[in-house]
Short mmCIF file of C-alpha atoms in Angstrom, two decimals:
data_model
loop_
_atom_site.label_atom_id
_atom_site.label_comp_id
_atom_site.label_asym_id
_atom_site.label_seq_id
_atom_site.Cartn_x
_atom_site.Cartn_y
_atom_site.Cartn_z
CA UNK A 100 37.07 28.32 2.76
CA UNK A 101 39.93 25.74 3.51
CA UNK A 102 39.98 22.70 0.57
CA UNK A 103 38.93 23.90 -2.18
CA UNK A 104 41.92 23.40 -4.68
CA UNK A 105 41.87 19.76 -2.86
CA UNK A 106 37.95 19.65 -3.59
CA UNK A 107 38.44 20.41 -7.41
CA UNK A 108 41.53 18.05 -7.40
CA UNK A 109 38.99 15.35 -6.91
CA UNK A 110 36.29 16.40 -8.98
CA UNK A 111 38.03 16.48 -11.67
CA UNK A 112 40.31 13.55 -11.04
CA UNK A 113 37.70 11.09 -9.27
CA UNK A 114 35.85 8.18 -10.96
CA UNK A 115 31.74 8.08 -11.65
CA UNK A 116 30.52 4.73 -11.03
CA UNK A 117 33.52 3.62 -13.04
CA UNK A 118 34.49 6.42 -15.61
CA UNK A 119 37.80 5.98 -16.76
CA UNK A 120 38.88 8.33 -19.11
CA UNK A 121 40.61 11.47 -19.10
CA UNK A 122 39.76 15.07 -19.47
CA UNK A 123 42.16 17.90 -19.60
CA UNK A 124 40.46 20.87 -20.00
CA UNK A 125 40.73 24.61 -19.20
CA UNK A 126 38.35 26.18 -17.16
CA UNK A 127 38.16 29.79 -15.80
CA UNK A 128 36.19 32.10 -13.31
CA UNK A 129 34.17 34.83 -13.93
CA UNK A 130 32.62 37.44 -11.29
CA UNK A 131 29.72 38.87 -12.62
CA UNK A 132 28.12 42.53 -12.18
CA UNK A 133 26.20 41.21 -9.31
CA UNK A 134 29.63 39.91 -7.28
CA UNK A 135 28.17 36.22 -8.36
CA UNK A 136 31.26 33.97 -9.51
CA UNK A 137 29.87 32.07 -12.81
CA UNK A 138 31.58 29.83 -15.14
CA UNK A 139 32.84 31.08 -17.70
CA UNK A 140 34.29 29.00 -21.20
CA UNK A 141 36.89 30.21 -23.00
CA UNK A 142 36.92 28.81 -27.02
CA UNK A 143 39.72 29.22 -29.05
CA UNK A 144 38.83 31.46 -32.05
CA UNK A 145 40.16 30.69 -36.01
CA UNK A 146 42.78 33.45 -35.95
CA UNK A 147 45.49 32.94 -33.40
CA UNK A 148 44.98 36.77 -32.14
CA UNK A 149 42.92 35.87 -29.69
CA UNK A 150 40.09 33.81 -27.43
CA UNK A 151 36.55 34.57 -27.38
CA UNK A 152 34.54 34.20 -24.43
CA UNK A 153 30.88 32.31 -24.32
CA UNK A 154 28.06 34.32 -22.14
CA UNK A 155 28.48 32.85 -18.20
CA UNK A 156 25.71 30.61 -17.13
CA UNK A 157 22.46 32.26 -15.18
CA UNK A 158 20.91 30.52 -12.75
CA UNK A 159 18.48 28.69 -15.22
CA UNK A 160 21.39 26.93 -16.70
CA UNK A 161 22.38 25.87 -13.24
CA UNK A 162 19.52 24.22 -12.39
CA UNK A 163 19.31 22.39 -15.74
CA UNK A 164 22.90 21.25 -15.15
CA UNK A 165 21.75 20.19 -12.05
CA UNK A 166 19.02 17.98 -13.51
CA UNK A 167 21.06 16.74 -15.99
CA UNK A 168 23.80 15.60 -13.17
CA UNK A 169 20.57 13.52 -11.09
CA UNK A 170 18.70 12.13 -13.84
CA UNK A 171 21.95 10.73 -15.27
CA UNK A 172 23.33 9.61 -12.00
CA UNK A 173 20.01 7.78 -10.74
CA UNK A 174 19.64 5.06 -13.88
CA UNK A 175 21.18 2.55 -12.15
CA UNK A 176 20.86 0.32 -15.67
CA UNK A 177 22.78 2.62 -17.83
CA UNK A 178 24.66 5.40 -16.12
CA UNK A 179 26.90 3.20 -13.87
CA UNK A 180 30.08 1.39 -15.35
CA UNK A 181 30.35 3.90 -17.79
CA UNK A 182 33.39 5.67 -18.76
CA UNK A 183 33.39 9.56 -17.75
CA UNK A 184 33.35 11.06 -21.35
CA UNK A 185 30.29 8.84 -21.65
CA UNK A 186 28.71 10.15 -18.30
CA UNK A 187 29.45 13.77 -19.55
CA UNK A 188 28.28 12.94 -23.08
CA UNK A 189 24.68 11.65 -21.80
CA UNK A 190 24.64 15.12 -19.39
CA UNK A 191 25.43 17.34 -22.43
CA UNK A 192 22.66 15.71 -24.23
CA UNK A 193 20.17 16.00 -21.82
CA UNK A 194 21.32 19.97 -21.40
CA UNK A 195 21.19 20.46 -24.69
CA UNK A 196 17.34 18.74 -24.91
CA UNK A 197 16.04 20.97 -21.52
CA UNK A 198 18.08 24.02 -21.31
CA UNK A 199 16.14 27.29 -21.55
CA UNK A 200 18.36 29.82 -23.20
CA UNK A 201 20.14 30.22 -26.38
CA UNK A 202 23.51 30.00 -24.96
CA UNK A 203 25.74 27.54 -26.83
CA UNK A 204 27.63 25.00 -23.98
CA UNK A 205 30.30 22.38 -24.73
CA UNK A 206 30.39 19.30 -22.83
CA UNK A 207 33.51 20.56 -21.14
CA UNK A 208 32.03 23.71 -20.14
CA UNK A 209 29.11 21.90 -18.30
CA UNK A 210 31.58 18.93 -16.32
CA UNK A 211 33.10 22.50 -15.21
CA UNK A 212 30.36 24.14 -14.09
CA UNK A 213 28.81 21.27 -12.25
CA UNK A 214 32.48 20.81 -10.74
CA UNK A 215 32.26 24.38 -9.20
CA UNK A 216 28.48 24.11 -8.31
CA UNK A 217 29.02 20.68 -6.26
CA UNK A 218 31.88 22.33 -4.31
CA UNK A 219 30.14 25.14 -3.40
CA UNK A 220 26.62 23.49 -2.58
CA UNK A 221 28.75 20.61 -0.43
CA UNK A 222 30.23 23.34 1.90
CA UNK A 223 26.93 25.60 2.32
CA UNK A 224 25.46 21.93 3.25
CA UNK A 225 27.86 21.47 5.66
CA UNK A 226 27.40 25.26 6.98
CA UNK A 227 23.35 24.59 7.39
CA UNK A 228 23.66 20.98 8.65
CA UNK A 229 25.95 23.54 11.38
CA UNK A 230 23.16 25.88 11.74
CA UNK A 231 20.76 22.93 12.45
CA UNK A 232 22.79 21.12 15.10
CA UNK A 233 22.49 23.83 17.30
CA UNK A 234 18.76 23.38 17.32
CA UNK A 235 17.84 27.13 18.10
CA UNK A 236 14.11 27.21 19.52
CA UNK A 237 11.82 29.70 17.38
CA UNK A 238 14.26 29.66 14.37
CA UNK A 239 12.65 29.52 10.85
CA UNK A 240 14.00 27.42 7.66
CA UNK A 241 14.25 31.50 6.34
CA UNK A 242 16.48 32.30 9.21
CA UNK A 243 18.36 28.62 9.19
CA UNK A 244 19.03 29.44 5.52
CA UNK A 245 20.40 33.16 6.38
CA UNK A 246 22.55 31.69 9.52
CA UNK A 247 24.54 28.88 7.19
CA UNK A 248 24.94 31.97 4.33
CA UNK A 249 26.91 34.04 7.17
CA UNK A 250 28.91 31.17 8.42
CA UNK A 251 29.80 30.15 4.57
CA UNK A 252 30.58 34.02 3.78
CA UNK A 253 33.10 33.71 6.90
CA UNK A 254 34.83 30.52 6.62
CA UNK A 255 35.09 31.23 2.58
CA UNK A 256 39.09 32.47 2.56
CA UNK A 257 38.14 35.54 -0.26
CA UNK A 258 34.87 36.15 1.92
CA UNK A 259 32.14 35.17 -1.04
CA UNK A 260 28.39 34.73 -0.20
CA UNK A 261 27.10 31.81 -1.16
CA UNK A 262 24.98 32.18 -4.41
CA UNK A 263 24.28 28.81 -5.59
CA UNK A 264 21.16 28.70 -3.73
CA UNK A 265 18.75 27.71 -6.61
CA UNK A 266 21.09 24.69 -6.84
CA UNK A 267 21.03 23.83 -3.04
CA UNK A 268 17.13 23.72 -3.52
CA UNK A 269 16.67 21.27 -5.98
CA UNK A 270 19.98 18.79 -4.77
CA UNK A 271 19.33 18.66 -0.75
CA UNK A 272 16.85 16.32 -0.58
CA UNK A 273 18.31 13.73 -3.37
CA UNK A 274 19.66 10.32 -1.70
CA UNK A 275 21.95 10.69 -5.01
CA UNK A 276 23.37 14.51 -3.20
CA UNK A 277 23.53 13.14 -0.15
CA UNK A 278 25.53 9.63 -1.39
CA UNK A 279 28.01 11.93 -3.38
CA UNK A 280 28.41 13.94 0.03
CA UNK A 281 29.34 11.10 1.92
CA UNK A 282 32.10 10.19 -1.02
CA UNK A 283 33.41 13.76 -1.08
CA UNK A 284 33.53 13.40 3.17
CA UNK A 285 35.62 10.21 3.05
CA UNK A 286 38.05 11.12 0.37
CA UNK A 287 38.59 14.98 1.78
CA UNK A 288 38.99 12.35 5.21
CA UNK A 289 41.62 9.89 3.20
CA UNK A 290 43.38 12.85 1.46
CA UNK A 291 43.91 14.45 5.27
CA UNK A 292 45.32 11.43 6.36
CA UNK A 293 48.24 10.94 3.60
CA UNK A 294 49.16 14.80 4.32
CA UNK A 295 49.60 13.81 8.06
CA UNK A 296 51.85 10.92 6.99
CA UNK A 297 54.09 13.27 5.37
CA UNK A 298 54.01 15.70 8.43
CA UNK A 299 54.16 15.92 12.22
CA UNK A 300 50.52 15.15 13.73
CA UNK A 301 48.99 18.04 15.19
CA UNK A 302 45.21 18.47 17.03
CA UNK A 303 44.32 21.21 14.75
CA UNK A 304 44.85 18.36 11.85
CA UNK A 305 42.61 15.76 14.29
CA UNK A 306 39.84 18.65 14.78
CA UNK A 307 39.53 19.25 10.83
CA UNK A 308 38.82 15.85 10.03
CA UNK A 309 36.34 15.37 13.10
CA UNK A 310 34.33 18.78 11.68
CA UNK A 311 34.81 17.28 8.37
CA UNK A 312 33.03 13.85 9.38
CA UNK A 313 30.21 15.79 11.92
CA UNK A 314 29.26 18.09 8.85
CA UNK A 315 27.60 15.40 6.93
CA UNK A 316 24.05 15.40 7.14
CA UNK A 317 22.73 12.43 9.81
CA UNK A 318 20.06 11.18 7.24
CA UNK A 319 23.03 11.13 4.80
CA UNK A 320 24.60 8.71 6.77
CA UNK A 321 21.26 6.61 6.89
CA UNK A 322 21.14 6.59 2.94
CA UNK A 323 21.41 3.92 0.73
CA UNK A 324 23.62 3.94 -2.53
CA UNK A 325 21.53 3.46 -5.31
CA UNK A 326 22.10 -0.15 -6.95
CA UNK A 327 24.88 -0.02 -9.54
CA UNK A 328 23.91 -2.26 -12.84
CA UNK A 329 25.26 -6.00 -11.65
CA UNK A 330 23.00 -5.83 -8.59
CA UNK A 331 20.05 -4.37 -10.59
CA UNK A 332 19.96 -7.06 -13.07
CA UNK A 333 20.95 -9.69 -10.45
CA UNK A 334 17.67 -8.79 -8.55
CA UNK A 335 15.83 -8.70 -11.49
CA UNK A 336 16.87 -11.80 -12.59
CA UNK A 337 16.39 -13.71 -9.14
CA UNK A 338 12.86 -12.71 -8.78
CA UNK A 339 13.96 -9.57 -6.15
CA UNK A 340 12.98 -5.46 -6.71
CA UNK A 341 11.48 -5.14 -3.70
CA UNK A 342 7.95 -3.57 -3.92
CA UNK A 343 8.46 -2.95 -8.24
CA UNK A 344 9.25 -6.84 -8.17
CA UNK A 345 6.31 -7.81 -5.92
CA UNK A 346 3.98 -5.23 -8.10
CA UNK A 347 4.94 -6.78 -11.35
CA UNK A 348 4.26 -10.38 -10.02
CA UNK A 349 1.03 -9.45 -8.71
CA UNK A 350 0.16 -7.88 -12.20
CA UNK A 351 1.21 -11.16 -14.04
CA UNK A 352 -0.92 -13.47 -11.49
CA UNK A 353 -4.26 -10.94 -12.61
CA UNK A 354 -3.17 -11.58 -15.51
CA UNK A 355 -2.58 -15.40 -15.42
CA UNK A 356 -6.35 -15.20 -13.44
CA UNK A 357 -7.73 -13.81 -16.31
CA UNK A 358 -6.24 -15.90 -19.01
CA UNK A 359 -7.52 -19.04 -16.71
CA UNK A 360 -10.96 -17.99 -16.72
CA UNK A 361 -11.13 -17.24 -20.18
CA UNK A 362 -9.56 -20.29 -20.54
CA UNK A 363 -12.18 -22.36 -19.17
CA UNK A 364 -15.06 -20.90 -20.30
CA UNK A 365 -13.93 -21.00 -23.98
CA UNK A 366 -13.50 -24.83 -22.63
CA UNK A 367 -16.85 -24.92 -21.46
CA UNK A 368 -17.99 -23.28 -24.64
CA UNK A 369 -16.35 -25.91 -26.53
CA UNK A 370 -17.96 -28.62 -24.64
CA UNK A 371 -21.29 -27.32 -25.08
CA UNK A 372 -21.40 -26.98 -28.56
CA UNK A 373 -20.13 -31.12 -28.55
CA UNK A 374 -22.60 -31.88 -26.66
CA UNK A 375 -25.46 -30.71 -28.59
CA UNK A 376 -23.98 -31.97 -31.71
CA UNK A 377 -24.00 -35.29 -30.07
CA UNK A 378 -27.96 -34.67 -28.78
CA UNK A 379 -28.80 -33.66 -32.79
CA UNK A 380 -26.66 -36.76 -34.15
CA UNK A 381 -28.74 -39.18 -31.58
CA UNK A 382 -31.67 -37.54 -32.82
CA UNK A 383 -31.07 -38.47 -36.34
CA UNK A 384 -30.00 -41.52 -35.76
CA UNK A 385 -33.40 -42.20 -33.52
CA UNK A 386 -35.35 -41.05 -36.24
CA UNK A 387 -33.34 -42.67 -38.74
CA UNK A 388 -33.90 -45.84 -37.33
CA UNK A 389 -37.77 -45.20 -36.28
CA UNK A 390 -38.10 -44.39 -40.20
CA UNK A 391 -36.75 -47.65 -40.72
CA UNK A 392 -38.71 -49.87 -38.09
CA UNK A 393 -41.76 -48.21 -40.06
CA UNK A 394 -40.92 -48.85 -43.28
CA UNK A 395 -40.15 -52.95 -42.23
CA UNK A 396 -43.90 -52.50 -40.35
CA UNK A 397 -45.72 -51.84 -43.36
CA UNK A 398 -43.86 -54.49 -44.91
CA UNK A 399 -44.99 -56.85 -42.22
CA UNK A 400 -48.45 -55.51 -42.24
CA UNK A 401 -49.13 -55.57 -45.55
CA UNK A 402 -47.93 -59.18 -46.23
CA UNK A 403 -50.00 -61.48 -48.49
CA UNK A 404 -50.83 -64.64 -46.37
CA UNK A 405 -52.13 -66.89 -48.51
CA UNK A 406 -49.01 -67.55 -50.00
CA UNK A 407 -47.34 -68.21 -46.86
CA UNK A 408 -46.68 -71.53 -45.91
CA UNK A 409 -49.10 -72.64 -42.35
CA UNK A 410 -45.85 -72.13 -40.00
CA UNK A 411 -45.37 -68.71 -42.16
CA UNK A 412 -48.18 -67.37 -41.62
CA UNK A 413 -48.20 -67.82 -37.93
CA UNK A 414 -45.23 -65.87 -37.31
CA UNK A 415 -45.99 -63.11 -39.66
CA UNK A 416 -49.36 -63.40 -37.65
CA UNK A 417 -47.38 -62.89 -34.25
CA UNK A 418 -45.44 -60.38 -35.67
CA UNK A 419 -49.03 -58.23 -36.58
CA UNK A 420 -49.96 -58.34 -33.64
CA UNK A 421 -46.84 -56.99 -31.48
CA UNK A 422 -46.66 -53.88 -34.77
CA UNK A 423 -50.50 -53.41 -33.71
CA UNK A 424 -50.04 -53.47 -29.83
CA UNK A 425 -46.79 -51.07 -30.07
CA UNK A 426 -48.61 -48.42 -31.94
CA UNK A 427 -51.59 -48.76 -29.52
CA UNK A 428 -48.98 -47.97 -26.45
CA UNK A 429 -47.63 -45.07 -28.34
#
């Protein structure tokens, strides 16, 4: 197909999210038994007789790689901003953490491989979002899927099948796939224009870039970019997040519920256990004082009166009989 030394022009040469720095590293292809191209990474050996050549990645690896490439790509905290030998650092790690074979890959190796996988997965998307336009009646996803593998066979300049499909599987329905589409779309669109510049316009020229633009997916177009990390912790820190945000305030006002209630019964707690201190300190203080209104009683009743002077006497006489007429209301 038409574009593809543009395509890997600016895959290797474009920014991620802001990745800055520079790679320059070789990278060959390999056609296996099967007529499959694979990636394959050349090392240089001790001696200086030769190179020696690493196994070329099976499809396993390829869908690891493209895990790596989404789960990387989707943090929207850590992976954007970052400069591209950081990007391809984080991918190599996770590789190296999930992969399923034995197969020893440098970081170079992957970038490589996931350059060559994107290219080809972008055009076969382009070839079934094709097939799907003309909205055949009775047509299967099976025979869609057949279709866009005979129109990429045909518009491929050496006349290769497609055989990334395993990849195609797990990237088509990721907003992160369909994002990077749209970027590949507008710079293959930019890149046309500058070549027109330099040469006499033509209609076959116009009719490229209008295939070029039709050939993204609708819902692509629909997509949003996933928040790079200013907006992220912007919206985090102004109270936004959409429905994260609105569960995580409705988990800290159960939880502020909670606390309240708790709160005020440990409150009410409190204030019962006063109170009946306060009922038991009356208590002894009413009997404290009944002890003493006794004891002065006695005292009263058991007063000699013939020493008492005639005005004595008749109070402590008085006094007898309001002791004797309290006791008789009790």
């Amino acid at each position: 197909m038409e574009g593809d030394g543009f395509l890997t022009d600016i895959l290797l040469n474009q920014d991620n999210g802001g990745m800055e720095d520079d790679l320059n590293i070789p990278i060959t292809q390999g056609i296996t038994s099967e007529g499959q191209q694979a990636h394959v990474e050349v090392q240089p050996s001790r001696n200086t007789k030769g190179s020696k050549r690493t196994k070329n990645f099976d499809w396993k690896e390829d869908e690891v790689i493209c895990s790596c490439w989404l789960n990387v790509s989707k943090d929207p905290i850590n992976s954007a901003n970052q400069s591209r030998s950081t990007f391809w650092s984080r991918v190599h790690a996770f590789f190296e953490e999930h992969k399923q074979t034995a197969a020893v890959r440098t970081e170079s190796s992957i970038m490589h491989r996931w350059l060559t996988i994107q290219s080809q997965v972008n055009k076969y998307c382009c070839c079934y979002d094709k097939i799907e336009r003309r909205n055949q009646s009775g047509q299967t996803i099976q025979d869609k899927i057949s279709e866009a593998s005979k129109l990429y066979q045909e518009l491929d300049n050496d006349n290769k099948s497609f055989t990334l499909i395993h990849c195609w599987n797990i990237l088509k329905e990721e907003d992160k796939w369909k994002t990077k589409r749209i970027e590949l779309a507008e710079m293959e669109k930019l890149s046309n224009k500058k070549k027109q510049k330099s040469r006499p316009r033509n209609t076959e020229g116009t009719n490229n870039d209008e295939d070029a633009a039709k050939e993204v997916a609708p819902e692509t177009e629909a997509s949003k970019r996933p928040p790079g990390v200013k907006k992220a912790k912007e919206a985090l820190r102004r109270g936004g997040g959409g429905d994260a945000c609105m569960e995580a305030l409705d988990k800290m006002w159960s939880k502020k519920e909670a606390f309240d209630k708790e709160k005020e019964k440990a409150k009410e707690e409190r204030f019962l256990v006063a109170l009946e201190i306060e009922k038991r300190r009356v208590s002894i203080d009413e009997k404290k004082a009944e002890a003493e209104l006794i004891k002065e009683e006695k005292k009263i009743m058991s007063i000699d009166m013939t020493s008492l002077t005639p005005l004595q006497r008749q109070y402590y006489e008085t006094m007898q009989q309001k002791i004797v007429a309290r006791r008789l209301a009790n």
